[in-house]
């Protein structure tokens, strides 16, 4: 399961084991769009890996226009 963990610095998208996948600062103009995508991920309940990869790729793609091709060394989802 994927969870969205808000904190005082921004929003962290994490897997069930608490492994952070990506982080967004609340000061970013993309925060609202990313939060909306995070909500979609949660609503989907991730029925299978393909759906999870697709949604995670959409989240990651949302960061690319902002110039965040990598965040704190975290790699984007693998394309299969």
PDB file of N, CA and C in Angstrom:
ATOM      1  N   UNK A   1       0.845  -1.195   0.000  1.00  0.00           N
ATOM      2  CA  UNK A   1       0.000   0.000   0.000  1.00  0.00           C
ATOM      3  C   UNK A   1       0.878   1.243   0.000  1.00  0.00           C
ATOM      4  N   UNK A   2       0.433   2.241  -0.707  1.00  0.00           N
ATOM      5  CA  UNK A   2       1.152   3.505  -0.761  1.00  0.00           C
ATOM      6  C   UNK A   2       0.469   4.485   0.176  1.00  0.00           C
ATOM      7  N   UNK A   3       1.256   5.249   0.879  1.00  0.00           N
ATOM      8  CA  UNK A   3       0.700   6.246   1.778  1.00  0.00           C
ATOM      9  C   UNK A   3       1.309   7.603   1.530  1.00  0.00           C
ATOM     10  N   UNK A   4       0.547   8.635   1.805  1.00  0.00           N
ATOM     11  CA  UNK A   4       1.043   9.998   1.704  1.00  0.00           C
ATOM     12  C   UNK A   4       1.237  10.509   3.122  1.00  0.00           C
ATOM     13  N   UNK A   5       2.462  10.887   3.441  1.00  0.00           N
ATOM     14  CA  UNK A   5       2.798  11.284   4.800  1.00  0.00           C
ATOM     15  C   UNK A   5       3.138  12.771   4.827  1.00  0.00           C
ATOM     16  N   UNK A   6       2.204  13.635   5.247  1.00  0.00           N
ATOM     17  CA  UNK A   6       2.523  15.061   5.337  1.00  0.00           C
ATOM     18  C   UNK A   6       3.367  15.338   6.576  1.00  0.00           C
ATOM     19  N   UNK A   7       4.269  16.284   6.463  1.00  0.00           N
ATOM     20  CA  UNK A   7       4.992  16.741   7.645  1.00  0.00           C
ATOM     21  C   UNK A   7       5.239  18.239   7.501  1.00  0.00           C
ATOM     22  N   UNK A   8       5.975  18.824   8.428  1.00  0.00           N
ATOM     23  CA  UNK A   8       6.138  20.276   8.405  1.00  0.00           C
ATOM     24  C   UNK A   8       7.007  20.754   7.246  1.00  0.00           C
ATOM     25  N   UNK A   9       7.683  19.842   6.557  1.00  0.00           N
ATOM     26  CA  UNK A   9       8.539  20.239   5.443  1.00  0.00           C
ATOM     27  C   UNK A   9       7.891  20.006   4.095  1.00  0.00           C
ATOM     28  N   UNK A  10       6.860  19.164   4.040  1.00  0.00           N
ATOM     29  CA  UNK A  10       6.256  18.878   2.746  1.00  0.00           C
ATOM     30  C   UNK A  10       5.480  17.579   2.788  1.00  0.00           C
ATOM     31  N   UNK A  11       5.494  16.855   1.690  1.00  0.00           N
ATOM     32  CA  UNK A  11       4.742  15.617   1.571  1.00  0.00           C
ATOM     33  C   UNK A  11       5.689  14.521   1.116  1.00  0.00           C
ATOM     34  N   UNK A  12       5.641  13.393   1.804  1.00  0.00           N
ATOM     35  CA  UNK A  12       6.454  12.247   1.423  1.00  0.00           C
ATOM     36  C   UNK A  12       5.518  11.151   0.932  1.00  0.00           C
ATOM     37  N   UNK A  13       5.843  10.577  -0.221  1.00  0.00           N
ATOM     38  CA  UNK A  13       5.099   9.429  -0.711  1.00  0.00           C
ATOM     39  C   UNK A  13       5.889   8.191  -0.324  1.00  0.00           C
ATOM     40  N   UNK A  14       5.269   7.281   0.426  1.00  0.00           N
ATOM     41  CA  UNK A  14       6.005   6.132   0.951  1.00  0.00           C
ATOM     42  C   UNK A  14       5.263   4.828   0.688  1.00  0.00           C
ATOM     43  N   UNK A  15       6.036   3.749   0.586  1.00  0.00           N
ATOM     44  CA  UNK A  15       5.449   2.424   0.465  1.00  0.00           C
ATOM     45  C   UNK A  15       5.076   1.894   1.840  1.00  0.00           C
ATOM     46  N   UNK A  16       4.487   0.693   1.866  1.00  0.00           N
ATOM     47  CA  UNK A  16       3.975   0.141   3.119  1.00  0.00           C
ATOM     48  C   UNK A  16       5.050  -0.018   4.182  1.00  0.00           C
ATOM     49  N   UNK A  17       6.294  -0.226   3.800  1.00  0.00           N
ATOM     50  CA  UNK A  17       7.350  -0.378   4.793  1.00  0.00           C
ATOM     51  C   UNK A  17       7.933   0.964   5.207  1.00  0.00           C
ATOM     52  N   UNK A  18       7.305   2.051   4.757  1.00  0.00           N
ATOM     53  CA  UNK A  18       7.780   3.370   5.137  1.00  0.00           C
ATOM     54  C   UNK A  18       8.963   3.849   4.314  1.00  0.00           C
ATOM     55  N   UNK A  19       9.233   3.174   3.186  1.00  0.00           N
ATOM     56  CA  UNK A  19      10.338   3.592   2.329  1.00  0.00           C
ATOM     57  C   UNK A  19       9.886   4.803   1.518  1.00  0.00           C
ATOM     58  N   UNK A  20      10.543   5.942   1.673  1.00  0.00           N
ATOM     59  CA  UNK A  20      10.114   7.122   0.921  1.00  0.00           C
ATOM     60  C   UNK A  20      10.412   6.969  -0.561  1.00  0.00           C
ATOM     61  N   UNK A  21       9.439   7.334  -1.392  1.00  0.00           N
ATOM     62  CA  UNK A  21       9.622   7.268  -2.839  1.00  0.00           C
ATOM     63  C   UNK A  21       9.923   8.643  -3.405  1.00  0.00           C
ATOM     64  N   UNK A  22       9.309   9.648  -2.848  1.00  0.00           N
ATOM     65  CA  UNK A  22       9.519  10.999  -3.357  1.00  0.00           C
ATOM     66  C   UNK A  22       9.085  12.007  -2.310  1.00  0.00           C
ATOM     67  N   UNK A  23       9.591  13.208  -2.438  1.00  0.00           N
ATOM     68  CA  UNK A  23       9.315  14.258  -1.456  1.00  0.00           C
ATOM     69  C   UNK A  23       9.043  15.564  -2.188  1.00  0.00           C
ATOM     70  N   UNK A  24       8.051  16.300  -1.751  1.00  0.00           N
ATOM     71  CA  UNK A  24       7.740  17.576  -2.362  1.00  0.00           C
ATOM     72  C   UNK A  24       7.685  18.670  -1.310  1.00  0.00           C
ATOM     73  N   UNK A  25       8.330  19.768  -1.580  1.00  0.00           N
ATOM     74  CA  UNK A  25       8.284  20.910  -0.675  1.00  0.00           C
ATOM     75  C   UNK A  25       6.935  21.609  -0.794  1.00  0.00           C
ATOM     76  N   UNK A  26       6.391  22.095   0.311  1.00  0.00           N
ATOM     77  CA  UNK A  26       5.125  22.835   0.240  1.00  0.00           C
ATOM     78  C   UNK A  26       5.270  24.142  -0.522  1.00  0.00           C
ATOM     79  N   UNK A  27       6.499  24.565  -0.768  1.00  0.00           N
ATOM     80  CA  UNK A  27       6.712  25.823  -1.479  1.00  0.00           C
ATOM     81  C   UNK A  27       6.728  25.642  -2.989  1.00  0.00           C
ATOM     82  N   UNK A  28       6.639  24.395  -3.444  1.00  0.00           N
ATOM     83  CA  UNK A  28       6.677  24.132  -4.881  1.00  0.00           C
ATOM     84  C   UNK A  28       5.326  24.430  -5.510  1.00  0.00           C
ATOM     85  N   UNK A  29       5.352  25.004  -6.707  1.00  0.00           N
ATOM     86  CA  UNK A  29       4.101  25.275  -7.413  1.00  0.00           C
ATOM     87  C   UNK A  29       3.428  23.990  -7.876  1.00  0.00           C
ATOM     88  N   UNK A  30       4.143  22.879  -7.823  1.00  0.00           N
ATOM     89  CA  UNK A  30       3.585  21.606  -8.259  1.00  0.00           C
ATOM     90  C   UNK A  30       2.942  20.822  -7.120  1.00  0.00           C
ATOM     91  N   UNK A  31       2.996  21.364  -5.908  1.00  0.00           N
ATOM     92  CA  UNK A  31       2.512  20.615  -4.750  1.00  0.00           C
ATOM     93  C   UNK A  31       1.055  20.205  -4.891  1.00  0.00           C
ATOM     94  N   UNK A  32       0.205  21.119  -5.342  1.00  0.00           N
ATOM     95  CA  UNK A  32      -1.224  20.807  -5.432  1.00  0.00           C
ATOM     96  C   UNK A  32      -1.464  19.686  -6.429  1.00  0.00           C
ATOM     97  N   UNK A  33      -0.818  19.764  -7.593  1.00  0.00           N
ATOM     98  CA  UNK A  33      -0.988  18.722  -8.604  1.00  0.00           C
ATOM     99  C   UNK A  33      -0.499  17.378  -8.086  1.00  0.00           C
ATOM    100  N   UNK A  34       0.625  17.393  -7.396  1.00  0.00           N
ATOM    101  CA  UNK A  34       1.182  16.154  -6.865  1.00  0.00           C
ATOM    102  C   UNK A  34       0.278  15.583  -5.780  1.00  0.00           C
ATOM    103  N   UNK A  35      -0.247  16.441  -4.924  1.00  0.00           N
ATOM    104  CA  UNK A  35      -1.163  15.953  -3.885  1.00  0.00           C
ATOM    105  C   UNK A  35      -2.393  15.314  -4.518  1.00  0.00           C
ATOM    106  N   UNK A  36      -2.909  15.929  -5.585  1.00  0.00           N
ATOM    107  CA  UNK A  36      -4.070  15.355  -6.263  1.00  0.00           C
ATOM    108  C   UNK A  36      -3.750  13.969  -6.804  1.00  0.00           C
ATOM    109  N   UNK A  37      -2.548  13.823  -7.387  1.00  0.00           N
ATOM    110  CA  UNK A  37      -2.145  12.514  -7.899  1.00  0.00           C
ATOM    111  C   UNK A  37      -1.974  11.514  -6.758  1.00  0.00           C
ATOM    112  N   UNK A  38      -1.429  11.967  -5.629  1.00  0.00           N
ATOM    113  CA  UNK A  38      -1.276  11.089  -4.468  1.00  0.00           C
ATOM    114  C   UNK A  38      -2.636  10.574  -4.008  1.00  0.00           C
ATOM    115  N   UNK A  39      -3.626  11.461  -4.011  1.00  0.00           N
ATOM    116  CA  UNK A  39      -4.964  11.049  -3.601  1.00  0.00           C
ATOM    117  C   UNK A  39      -5.513   9.997  -4.553  1.00  0.00           C
ATOM    118  N   UNK A  40      -5.236  10.160  -5.853  1.00  0.00           N
ATOM    119  CA  UNK A  40      -5.687   9.171  -6.825  1.00  0.00           C
ATOM    120  C   UNK A  40      -5.031   7.821  -6.562  1.00  0.00           C
ATOM    121  N   UNK A  41      -3.739   7.841  -6.214  1.00  0.00           N
ATOM    122  CA  UNK A  41      -3.040   6.595  -5.901  1.00  0.00           C
ATOM    123  C   UNK A  41      -3.724   5.899  -4.730  1.00  0.00           C
ATOM    124  N   UNK A  42      -4.036   6.663  -3.681  1.00  0.00           N
ATOM    125  CA  UNK A  42      -4.677   6.076  -2.505  1.00  0.00           C
ATOM    126  C   UNK A  42      -6.062   5.528  -2.840  1.00  0.00           C
ATOM    127  N   UNK A  43      -6.812   6.251  -3.683  1.00  0.00           N
ATOM    128  CA  UNK A  43      -8.162   5.820  -4.029  1.00  0.00           C
ATOM    129  C   UNK A  43      -8.151   4.537  -4.851  1.00  0.00           C
ATOM    130  N   UNK A  44      -7.096   4.328  -5.629  1.00  0.00           N
ATOM    131  CA  UNK A  44      -7.034   3.145  -6.490  1.00  0.00           C
ATOM    132  C   UNK A  44      -6.815   1.861  -5.710  1.00  0.00           C
ATOM    133  N   UNK A  45      -6.319   1.957  -4.475  1.00  0.00           N
ATOM    134  CA  UNK A  45      -6.043   0.792  -3.635  1.00  0.00           C
ATOM    135  C   UNK A  45      -5.002  -0.139  -4.258  1.00  0.00           C
ATOM    136  N   UNK A  46      -4.387   0.279  -5.355  1.00  0.00           N
ATOM    137  CA  UNK A  46      -3.304  -0.471  -5.992  1.00  0.00           C
ATOM    138  C   UNK A  46      -3.626  -1.959  -6.160  1.00  0.00           C
ATOM    139  N   UNK A  47      -4.564  -2.301  -7.049  1.00  0.00           N
ATOM    140  CA  UNK A  47      -4.967  -3.697  -7.216  1.00  0.00           C
ATOM    141  C   UNK A  47      -3.863  -4.592  -7.765  1.00  0.00           C
ATOM    142  N   UNK A  48      -2.924  -4.040  -8.509  1.00  0.00           N
ATOM    143  CA  UNK A  48      -1.832  -4.866  -9.010  1.00  0.00           C
ATOM    144  C   UNK A  48      -0.603  -4.010  -9.275  1.00  0.00           C
ATOM    145  N   UNK A  49       0.508  -4.671  -9.534  1.00  0.00           N
ATOM    146  CA  UNK A  49       1.777  -3.969  -9.713  1.00  0.00           C
ATOM    147  C   UNK A  49       1.760  -3.048 -10.930  1.00  0.00           C
ATOM    148  N   UNK A  50       1.085  -3.456 -12.003  1.00  0.00           N
ATOM    149  CA  UNK A  50       1.062  -2.644 -13.221  1.00  0.00           C
ATOM    150  C   UNK A  50       0.373  -1.308 -12.960  1.00  0.00           C
ATOM    151  N   UNK A  51      -0.752  -1.357 -12.233  1.00  0.00           N
ATOM    152  CA  UNK A  51      -1.460  -0.128 -11.891  1.00  0.00           C
ATOM    153  C   UNK A  51      -0.581   0.740 -11.001  1.00  0.00           C
ATOM    154  N   UNK A  52       0.071   0.110 -10.029  1.00  0.00           N
ATOM    155  CA  UNK A  52       0.941   0.863  -9.130  1.00  0.00           C
ATOM    156  C   UNK A  52       2.066   1.545  -9.910  1.00  0.00           C
ATOM    157  N   UNK A  53       2.706   0.805 -10.818  1.00  0.00           N
ATOM    158  CA  UNK A  53       3.791   1.392 -11.611  1.00  0.00           C
ATOM    159  C   UNK A  53       3.292   2.554 -12.453  1.00  0.00           C
ATOM    160  N   UNK A  54       2.115   2.379 -13.058  1.00  0.00           N
ATOM    161  CA  UNK A  54       1.558   3.428 -13.912  1.00  0.00           C
ATOM    162  C   UNK A  54       1.291   4.705 -13.111  1.00  0.00           C
ATOM    163  N   UNK A  55       0.661   4.558 -11.949  1.00  0.00           N
ATOM    164  CA  UNK A  55       0.352   5.725 -11.131  1.00  0.00           C
ATOM    165  C   UNK A  55       1.616   6.364 -10.576  1.00  0.00           C
ATOM    166  N   UNK A  56       2.579   5.531 -10.167  1.00  0.00           N
ATOM    167  CA  UNK A  56       3.822   6.088  -9.648  1.00  0.00           C
ATOM    168  C   UNK A  56       4.581   6.824 -10.745  1.00  0.00           C
ATOM    169  N   UNK A  57       4.508   6.307 -11.978  1.00  0.00           N
ATOM    170  CA  UNK A  57       5.180   6.987 -13.082  1.00  0.00           C
ATOM    171  C   UNK A  57       4.531   8.349 -13.328  1.00  0.00           C
ATOM    172  N   UNK A  58       3.205   8.418 -13.215  1.00  0.00           N
ATOM    173  CA  UNK A  58       2.514   9.699 -13.378  1.00  0.00           C
ATOM    174  C   UNK A  58       2.963  10.688 -12.312  1.00  0.00           C
ATOM    175  N   UNK A  59       3.096  10.198 -11.083  1.00  0.00           N
ATOM    176  CA  UNK A  59       3.576  11.071 -10.016  1.00  0.00           C
ATOM    177  C   UNK A  59       4.970  11.579 -10.334  1.00  0.00           C
ATOM    178  N   UNK A  60       5.833  10.662 -10.783  1.00  0.00           N
ATOM    179  CA  UNK A  60       7.213  11.068 -11.060  1.00  0.00           C
ATOM    180  C   UNK A  60       7.263  12.040 -12.229  1.00  0.00           C
ATOM    181  N   UNK A  61       6.484  11.753 -13.291  1.00  0.00           N
ATOM    182  CA  UNK A  61       6.466  12.627 -14.465  1.00  0.00           C
ATOM    183  C   UNK A  61       6.032  14.037 -14.094  1.00  0.00           C
ATOM    184  N   UNK A  62       5.182  14.157 -13.074  1.00  0.00           N
ATOM    185  CA  UNK A  62       4.726  15.478 -12.643  1.00  0.00           C
ATOM    186  C   UNK A  62       5.877  16.313 -12.091  1.00  0.00           C
ATOM    187  N   UNK A  63       6.934  15.637 -11.638  1.00  0.00           N
ATOM    188  CA  UNK A  63       8.073  16.359 -11.075  1.00  0.00           C
ATOM    189  C   UNK A  63       9.038  16.853 -12.137  1.00  0.00           C
ATOM    190  N   UNK A  64       9.079  16.185 -13.290  1.00  0.00           N
ATOM    191  CA  UNK A  64      10.098  16.496 -14.290  1.00  0.00           C
ATOM    192  C   UNK A  64      10.031  17.945 -14.774  1.00  0.00           C
ATOM    193  N   UNK A  65       8.831  18.512 -15.024  1.00  0.00           N
ATOM    194  CA  UNK A  65       8.805  19.920 -15.448  1.00  0.00           C
ATOM    195  C   UNK A  65       9.379  20.862 -14.400  1.00  0.00           C
ATOM    196  N   UNK A  66       9.358  20.440 -13.145  1.00  0.00           N
ATOM    197  CA  UNK A  66       9.886  21.282 -12.075  1.00  0.00           C
ATOM    198  C   UNK A  66      11.404  21.146 -11.952  1.00  0.00           C
ATOM    199  N   UNK A  67      11.987  20.278 -12.786  1.00  0.00           N
ATOM    200  CA  UNK A  67      13.427  20.109 -12.754  1.00  0.00           C
ATOM    201  C   UNK A  67      13.891  19.123 -11.706  1.00  0.00           C
ATOM    202  N   UNK A  68      12.972  18.312 -11.181  1.00  0.00           N
ATOM    203  CA  UNK A  68      13.337  17.340 -10.159  1.00  0.00           C
ATOM    204  C   UNK A  68      13.436  15.950 -10.787  1.00  0.00           C
ATOM    205  N   UNK A  69      14.507  15.698 -11.533  1.00  0.00           N
ATOM    206  CA  UNK A  69      14.645  14.375 -12.137  1.00  0.00           C
ATOM    207  C   UNK A  69      15.036  13.348 -11.090  1.00  0.00           C
ATOM    208  N   UNK A  70      15.591  13.812  -9.981  1.00  0.00           N
ATOM    209  CA  UNK A  70      15.854  12.917  -8.851  1.00  0.00           C
ATOM    210  C   UNK A  70      15.738  13.740  -7.577  1.00  0.00           C
ATOM    211  N   UNK A  71      15.286  13.109  -6.526  1.00  0.00           N
ATOM    212  CA  UNK A  71      15.098  13.803  -5.256  1.00  0.00           C
ATOM    213  C   UNK A  71      15.858  13.059  -4.173  1.00  0.00           C
ATOM    214  N   UNK A  72      16.844  13.710  -3.593  1.00  0.00           N
ATOM    215  CA  UNK A  72      17.615  13.095  -2.514  1.00  0.00           C
ATOM    216  C   UNK A  72      18.139  11.716  -2.900  1.00  0.00           C
ATOM    217  N   UNK A  73      18.496  11.550  -4.180  1.00  0.00           N
ATOM    218  CA  UNK A  73      19.063  10.286  -4.620  1.00  0.00           C
ATOM    219  C   UNK A  73      18.047   9.185  -4.828  1.00  0.00           C
ATOM    220  N   UNK A  74      16.753   9.501  -4.672  1.00  0.00           N
ATOM    221  CA  UNK A  74      15.718   8.491  -4.868  1.00  0.00           C
ATOM    222  C   UNK A  74      15.451   8.368  -6.360  1.00  0.00           C
ATOM    223  N   UNK A  75      15.468   7.151  -6.862  1.00  0.00           N
ATOM    224  CA  UNK A  75      15.303   6.938  -8.294  1.00  0.00           C
ATOM    225  C   UNK A  75      13.822   6.853  -8.656  1.00  0.00           C
ATOM    226  N   UNK A  76      13.471   7.243  -9.880  1.00  0.00           N
ATOM    227  CA  UNK A  76      12.075   7.138 -10.316  1.00  0.00           C
ATOM    228  C   UNK A  76      11.670   5.676 -10.475  1.00  0.00           C
ATOM    229  N   UNK A  77      10.365   5.410 -10.585  1.00  0.00           N
ATOM    230  CA  UNK A  77       9.910   4.033 -10.779  1.00  0.00           C
ATOM    231  C   UNK A  77      10.527   3.443 -12.041  1.00  0.00           C
ATOM    232  N   UNK A  78      10.800   2.149 -12.013  1.00  0.00           N
ATOM    233  CA  UNK A  78      11.383   1.474 -13.175  1.00  0.00           C
ATOM    234  C   UNK A  78      10.304   1.226 -14.217  1.00  0.00           C
ATOM    235  N   UNK A  79      10.635   1.515 -15.457  1.00  0.00           N
ATOM    236  CA  UNK A  79       9.710   1.200 -16.552  1.00  0.00           C
ATOM    237  C   UNK A  79       9.962  -0.232 -16.994  1.00  0.00           C
ATOM    238  N   UNK A  80       8.851  -0.976 -17.224  1.00  0.00           N
ATOM    239  CA  UNK A  80       9.003  -2.365 -17.662  1.00  0.00           C
ATOM    240  C   UNK A  80       8.368  -2.536 -19.022  1.00  0.00           C
TER     241      UNK A  80
END
